[in-house]
Amino acid sequence: SQTIHQWPATLVQPVGSPLSLECTVEGTSNPNLYWYRQAAGRGLQLLFYSVGIGQISSEVPQNLSASRPQDRQFILSSKKLLLSDSGFYLCAWAGDPYGYTFGSGTRLTVV
Amino acid sequence: AQSVTQLDSQVPVFEEAPVELRCNYSSSVSVYLFWYVQYPNQGLQLLLKYLSGSTLVKGINGFEAEFNKSQTSFHLRKPSVHISDTAEYFCAVSDRSSGSARQLTFGSGTQLTVLP
């Protein structure tokens, strides 16, 4: 069966520290992958999407970057976190027919 | 390009009462329509989707939604809610013609709070 894993579940990081969030998909090949962010009281903001290894599209200019080093791995990174990077980060893949399957999310608090 | 409007950011309702969460969309092409539910600190879970056929779609947990093409709406309903239905609900659309490059456009969400 196909599953999506996202970790860590929660993360508290100081301002200026680096960030690496990982998302992996099992049971499929060449998935379309997405990173979303939810800030408190706001909807889903698409940050990045990828249709293949090394192919990253950025939707919003910001302090974050994404990489796709392997077919089923999608990484969200930052060199120096800002307070405004706090939020709930969700990885998704276009696995459900015509829709998305979401990971369980990472709650990031920048202090 | 598509857009999705969820008219109510918060909907409080008493337990066992009916509820309707409203969703309107705008698109120049035919779309697929979705409702997702998000419980606190969890990812989004698919409730139901409209792809084609009958405009009344039944989903999990007793929810249903009706696609109204003329009004470009896809409202979510449940005849009797439970405390456990308290969650945030997202409406979403995708372009039918986008194929493997499909992207979902989400509404801003509706927080449903079921009161005892």
XYZ file of N, CA and C in Angstrom, chain A residues 15-97:
249
model
N 15.718 31.175 16.725
C 15.905 32.054 15.564
C 17.348 31.955 15.070
N 17.501 31.867 13.765
C 18.830 31.815 13.176
C 19.383 30.417 13.000
N 18.694 29.428 13.526
C 19.171 28.049 13.379
C 18.689 27.468 12.054
N 19.328 26.388 11.593
C 18.888 25.759 10.336
C 17.699 24.840 10.559
N 17.068 24.461 9.441
C 15.886 23.605 9.489
C 15.974 22.540 8.413
N 15.542 21.351 8.753
C 15.389 20.303 7.753
C 14.198 19.440 8.137
N 13.174 19.462 7.289
C 12.001 18.610 7.466
C 11.960 17.612 6.317
N 11.664 16.375 6.648
C 11.722 15.342 5.622
C 10.352 14.681 5.397
N 10.122 14.349 4.163
C 8.886 13.698 3.752
C 9.248 12.565 2.795
N 8.728 11.379 3.062
C 8.980 10.267 2.146
C 7.675 9.551 1.819
N 7.612 9.018 0.633
C 6.438 8.291 0.167
C 6.847 6.863 -0.133
N 5.989 5.939 0.235
C 6.249 4.523 -0.036
C 5.162 3.944 -0.917
N 5.545 2.983 -1.734
C 4.557 2.249 -2.502
C 4.163 2.880 -3.809
N 4.943 3.846 -4.269
C 4.643 4.469 -5.548
C 5.942 4.986 -6.152
N 5.895 5.371 -7.393
C 7.087 5.924 -8.023
C 6.709 7.207 -8.761
N 7.698 8.111 -8.842
C 7.536 9.383 -9.525
C 6.295 10.154 -9.076
N 6.108 10.294 -7.763
C 4.932 11.041 -7.309
C 5.151 12.541 -7.435
N 4.054 13.268 -7.606
C 4.095 14.719 -7.440
C 4.026 15.003 -5.943
N 4.942 15.830 -5.455
C 5.020 16.097 -4.026
C 4.888 17.587 -3.748
N 4.331 17.920 -2.580
C 4.007 19.305 -2.239
C 4.370 19.589 -0.780
N 4.797 20.824 -0.524
C 4.935 21.333 0.841
C 3.958 22.499 1.021
N 3.163 22.401 2.099
C 2.244 23.466 2.480
C 2.594 23.969 3.877
N 2.202 25.194 4.148
C 2.320 25.739 5.497
C 0.972 26.319 5.933
N 0.668 26.067 7.195
C -0.483 26.694 7.839
C 0.026 27.573 8.968
N -0.182 28.866 8.848
C 0.106 29.753 9.973
C -1.159 29.815 10.823
N -0.997 30.219 12.060
C -2.130 30.247 12.995
C -3.273 31.080 12.438
N -4.466 30.471 12.379
C -5.643 31.198 11.920
C -5.710 31.456 10.435
N -4.826 30.816 9.678
C -4.810 31.032 8.232
C -4.958 29.704 7.526
N -5.249 29.765 6.252
C -5.452 28.568 5.466
C -4.145 27.932 5.031
N -4.233 27.084 4.016
C -3.068 26.378 3.503
C -2.357 27.214 2.451
N -1.066 27.379 2.648
C -0.259 28.120 1.684
C 0.690 27.153 1.000
N 0.591 27.025 -0.305
C 1.504 26.161 -1.047
C 2.875 26.816 -1.103
N 3.888 26.093 -0.639
C 5.256 26.612 -0.631
C 6.047 26.123 -1.846
N 6.083 24.817 -2.028
C 6.855 24.209 -3.116
C 6.124 22.989 -3.646
N 6.382 22.672 -4.911
C 5.957 21.391 -5.419
C 7.016 20.844 -6.354
N 6.975 19.524 -6.529
C 8.004 18.850 -7.321
C 7.364 17.724 -8.125
N 7.682 17.685 -9.418
C 7.140 16.633 -10.278
C 8.185 15.558 -10.554
N 9.424 15.730 -10.020
C 10.453 14.726 -10.235
C 11.743 15.091 -9.532
N 12.701 14.186 -9.561
C 14.001 14.400 -8.901
C 14.621 15.687 -9.411
N 15.045 16.531 -8.472
C 15.730 17.764 -8.824
C 14.842 18.852 -9.393
N 13.544 18.596 -9.517
C 12.623 19.584 -10.091
C 11.786 20.202 -8.984
N 12.037 21.473 -8.712
C 11.361 22.175 -7.634
C 10.750 23.451 -8.197
N 9.487 23.672 -7.863
C 8.826 24.924 -8.207
C 8.446 25.629 -6.920
N 8.799 26.902 -6.854
C 8.517 27.694 -5.663
C 7.321 28.590 -5.927
N 6.394 28.551 -5.004
C 5.190 29.354 -5.165
C 5.290 30.705 -4.478
N 6.051 30.760 -3.400
C 6.121 31.986 -2.608
C 7.574 32.276 -2.246
N 8.112 33.435 -2.631
C 9.490 33.778 -2.231
C 9.596 33.881 -0.715
N 10.588 33.257 -0.129
C 10.647 33.243 1.324
C 12.007 32.747 1.784
N 12.069 32.500 3.066
C 13.298 32.077 3.731
C 13.513 30.571 3.643
N 12.727 29.870 2.870
C 12.783 28.422 2.827
C 13.203 27.938 1.451
N 13.682 26.702 1.407
C 14.014 26.059 0.135
C 13.584 24.610 0.206
N 13.501 23.979 -0.935
C 13.114 22.570 -0.980
C 14.044 21.825 -1.916
N 14.171 20.532 -1.653
C 14.990 19.694 -2.521
C 14.335 18.333 -2.672
N 14.646 17.698 -3.786
C 14.118 16.350 -4.063
C 15.298 15.505 -4.510
N 16.037 14.987 -3.534
C 17.246 14.225 -3.872
C 16.966 12.827 -4.396
N 15.825 12.281 -4.017
C 15.437 10.949 -4.486
C 13.978 10.985 -4.930
N 13.578 9.977 -5.657
C 12.240 9.968 -6.258
C 11.138 10.138 -5.220
N 11.309 9.499 -4.069
C 10.240 9.498 -3.090
C 10.594 10.280 -1.824
N 11.508 11.236 -1.948
C 11.945 12.024 -0.804
C 11.853 13.501 -1.140
N 11.267 14.257 -0.218
C 11.085 15.690 -0.433
C 11.476 16.379 0.859
N 12.420 17.329 0.784
C 12.984 17.948 1.978
C 12.737 19.451 1.949
N 12.314 19.972 3.077
C 12.124 21.411 3.253
C 13.226 21.922 4.176
N 13.897 22.989 3.768
C 15.062 23.462 4.519
C 15.053 24.965 4.694
N 15.854 25.370 5.673
C 16.157 26.779 5.830
C 17.565 26.902 6.404
N 18.303 27.909 5.991
C 19.643 28.117 6.553
C 19.563 28.866 7.874
N 18.607 29.807 7.946
C 18.463 30.602 9.168
C 16.982 30.879 9.398
N 16.421 30.283 10.421
C 15.003 30.439 10.696
C 14.664 31.822 11.229
N 13.478 32.288 10.842
C 12.909 33.525 11.354
C 11.707 33.178 12.228
N 11.332 34.122 13.083
C 10.131 33.902 13.913
C 8.914 33.624 13.038
N 8.854 34.305 11.904
C 7.698 34.165 11.009
C 7.637 32.806 10.312
N 8.655 31.988 10.478
C 8.629 30.647 9.888
C 7.835 29.658 10.745
N 7.434 30.087 11.937
C 6.630 29.207 12.784
C 5.322 28.851 12.084
N 4.903 27.601 12.281
C 3.653 27.181 11.675
C 3.576 25.675 11.626
N 2.547 25.204 10.953
C 2.316 23.775 10.788
C 2.620 23.440 9.341
N 3.578 22.555 9.123
C 4.032 22.232 7.771
C 3.503 20.869 7.368
N 2.941 20.834 6.185
C 2.332 19.611 5.685
C 2.945 19.215 4.352
N 3.267 17.944 4.251
C 3.714 17.371 2.996
C 2.525 16.625 2.383
N 2.436 16.643 1.074
C 1.353 15.926 0.403
C 1.867 15.347 -0.902
N 1.207 14.266 -1.336
C 1.515 13.731 -2.654
C 0.215 13.483 -3.399
N 0.336 13.569 -4.712
C -0.845 13.396 -5.551
C -1.115 11.910 -5.691
N -1.437 11.264 -4.571
C -1.624 9.836 -4.568
C -3.063 9.424 -4.674
N -3.924 10.144 -3.955
C -5.352 9.862 -4.069
C -5.791 10.197 -5.481
N -6.564 9.330 -6.122
C -6.973 9.646 -7.500
C -7.593 11.028 -7.601
